C-alpha positions as a printed NumPy array, in Angstrom:
array([[116.996,  97.394, 115.946],
       [114.694,  96.116, 118.709],
       [114.021,  99.682, 119.889],
       [112.935, 100.698, 116.387],
       [110.694,  97.64 , 116.086],
       [109.054,  98.407, 119.444],
       [108.58 , 102.039, 118.432],
       [106.885, 101.094, 115.158],
       [104.443,  98.78 , 116.98 ],
       [103.401, 101.535, 119.424],
       [100.676, 103.479, 117.614],
       [100.651, 106.299, 120.148],
       [104.389, 106.98 , 119.85 ],
       [104.882, 106.135, 116.167],
       [101.896, 108.107, 114.901],
       [101.994, 108.022, 111.095],
       [104.902, 105.582, 111.17 ],
       [102.861, 102.939, 113.015],
       [103.155,  99.49 , 111.427],
       [100.159,  97.191, 111.826],
       [ 99.806,  93.434, 111.388],
       [ 98.662,  93.791, 107.788],
       [101.809,  95.703, 106.898],
       [103.932,  93.037, 108.571],
       [102.068,  90.367, 106.575],
       [102.716,  92.246, 103.325],
       [106.396,  92.711, 104.127],
       [106.684,  89.041, 105.109],
       [105.2  ,  87.992, 101.764],
       [107.708,  90.089,  99.843],
       [110.647,  88.804, 101.87 ],
       [109.511,  85.178, 101.589],
       [109.323,  85.647,  97.815],
       [112.937,  86.839,  97.846],
       [114.017,  83.797,  99.87 ],
       [112.018,  81.439,  97.644],
       [113.518,  82.991,  94.506],
       [116.998,  82.416,  95.935],
       [116.195,  78.824,  96.867],
       [114.996,  77.845,  93.387],
       [118.537,  77.002,  92.341],
       [121.806,  76.1  ,  94.014],
       [123.266,  79.584,  94.329],
       [120.351,  81.995,  94.105],
       [121.311,  83.07 ,  90.62 ],
       [119.578,  82.393,  87.376],
       [120.597,  79.154,  85.73 ],
       [121.572,  79.347,  82.097],
       [118.681,  78.853,  79.688],
       [116.185,  78.015,  82.424],
       [113.769,  80.705,  81.238],
       [113.26 ,  82.027,  84.76 ],
       [114.242,  85.522,  85.778],
       [114.691,  85.227,  89.532],
       [115.288,  88.943,  89.931],
       [112.021,  90.103,  88.341],
       [109.39 ,  87.5  ,  89.141],
       [108.097,  89.403,  92.177],
       [105.677,  91.573,  90.257],
       [106.962,  94.671,  92.018],
       [109.613,  96.958,  90.544],
       [110.773,  97.969,  94.017],
       [111.56 ,  94.438,  95.176],
       [115.205,  93.78 ,  96.021],
       [117.261,  91.534,  93.795],
       [117.04 ,  87.988,  95.23 ],
       [120.509,  87.234,  93.87 ],
       [121.996,  89.666,  96.403],
       [123.178,  87.603,  99.375],
       [123.014,  90.617, 101.722],
       [119.316,  91.003, 100.908],
       [118.812,  87.273, 101.407],
       [120.526,  87.39 , 104.805],
       [118.43 ,  90.417, 105.835],
       [115.256,  88.565, 104.822],
       [116.179,  85.393, 106.706],
       [117.207,  87.279, 109.857],
       [114.214,  89.656, 109.865],
       [111.399,  87.327, 108.887],
       [110.912,  85.7  , 112.312],
       [110.075,  89.108, 113.809],
       [107.887,  90.192, 110.901],
       [105.988,  86.887, 110.885],
       [105.396,  87.095, 114.634],
       [103.651,  90.446, 114.126],
       [101.82 ,  89.583, 110.89 ],
       [ 98.088,  88.992, 110.832],
       [ 96.747,  85.831, 109.237],
       [ 96.895,  86.019, 105.443],
       [ 96.078,  83.01 , 103.201],
       [ 98.73 ,  83.955, 100.628],
       [101.35 ,  84.259, 103.347],
       [100.307,  80.836, 104.662],
       [100.935,  79.314, 101.223],
       [104.305,  81.04 , 100.89 ],
       [105.35 ,  79.839, 104.349],
       [104.355,  76.272, 103.476],
       [106.353,  76.495, 100.244],
       [109.343,  77.834, 102.136],
       [109.237,  74.958, 104.63 ],
       [109.537,  72.535, 101.692],
       [112.876,  74.049, 100.599],
       [116.324,  72.786, 101.577],
       [117.734,  76.181, 102.541],
       [119.762,  74.878, 105.489],
       [121.96 ,  72.784, 103.209],
       [122.391,  75.604, 100.69 ],
       [123.312,  78.248, 103.255],
       [125.272,  76.56 , 105.999],
       [126.576,  79.908, 107.274],
       [122.97 ,  80.886, 108.134],
       [121.92 ,  77.512, 109.519],
       [120.826,  78.839, 112.94 ],
       [118.956,  81.789, 111.406],
       [117.138,  79.447, 109.016],
       [116.219,  77.224, 111.973],
       [114.714,  80.277, 113.712],
       [112.875,  81.2  , 110.519],
       [111.417,  77.693, 110.227],
       [110.232,  77.863, 113.851],
       [108.646,  81.271, 113.195],
       [106.896,  79.911, 110.108],
       [105.595,  76.935, 112.096],
       [104.167,  79.357, 114.683],
       [102.656,  81.532, 111.966],
       [100.979,  78.522, 110.355],
       [ 99.203,  77.875, 113.67 ],
       [ 97.483,  81.268, 113.522],
       [ 93.776,  81.224, 112.802],
       [ 92.045,  83.545, 110.373],
       [ 90.031,  86.284, 112.061],
       [ 86.316,  86.005, 111.361],
       [ 83.603,  88.602, 111.884],
       [ 82.417,  86.639, 114.927],
       [ 85.92 ,  86.932, 116.44 ],
       [ 85.916,  90.723, 116.193],
       [ 84.356,  91.946, 119.447],
       [ 83.526,  95.584, 120.141],
       [ 85.582,  97.307, 122.819],
       [ 84.1  ,  99.006, 125.858],
       [ 82.941, 102.013, 123.83 ],
       [ 81.02 ,  99.765, 121.443],
       [ 83.462, 100.378, 118.598],
       [ 85.604,  97.781, 116.895]])
């Protein structure tokens, strides 16, 4: 898995498969939405008569079902890497803050260590600063 991740971050080798920080931010947002949907109730499934459809509130037909525990585990295990490569995004910041307010560790004891790593990754992500036009400096050729 690490070899694939390194390959995708190397623009020269990956070519059209290159994954940039914006793509990682987008993927992180989708995965955080899956985790948040799971955490809204005790088991990640829709409560009776609650009026919430946890499997379709993502706004994207291609989103995985948050009630699937394999998808949830994939999201929790992968998010630290994706967040570490994601560029600053205000929506992602809000999702990360919301996620830190959840009690996922108590709900998923079998993933306690992975959730700890995810919380640390979210803390690091929240320390990122937005890039401003003044921060963008031209390279040696005068191009951005």
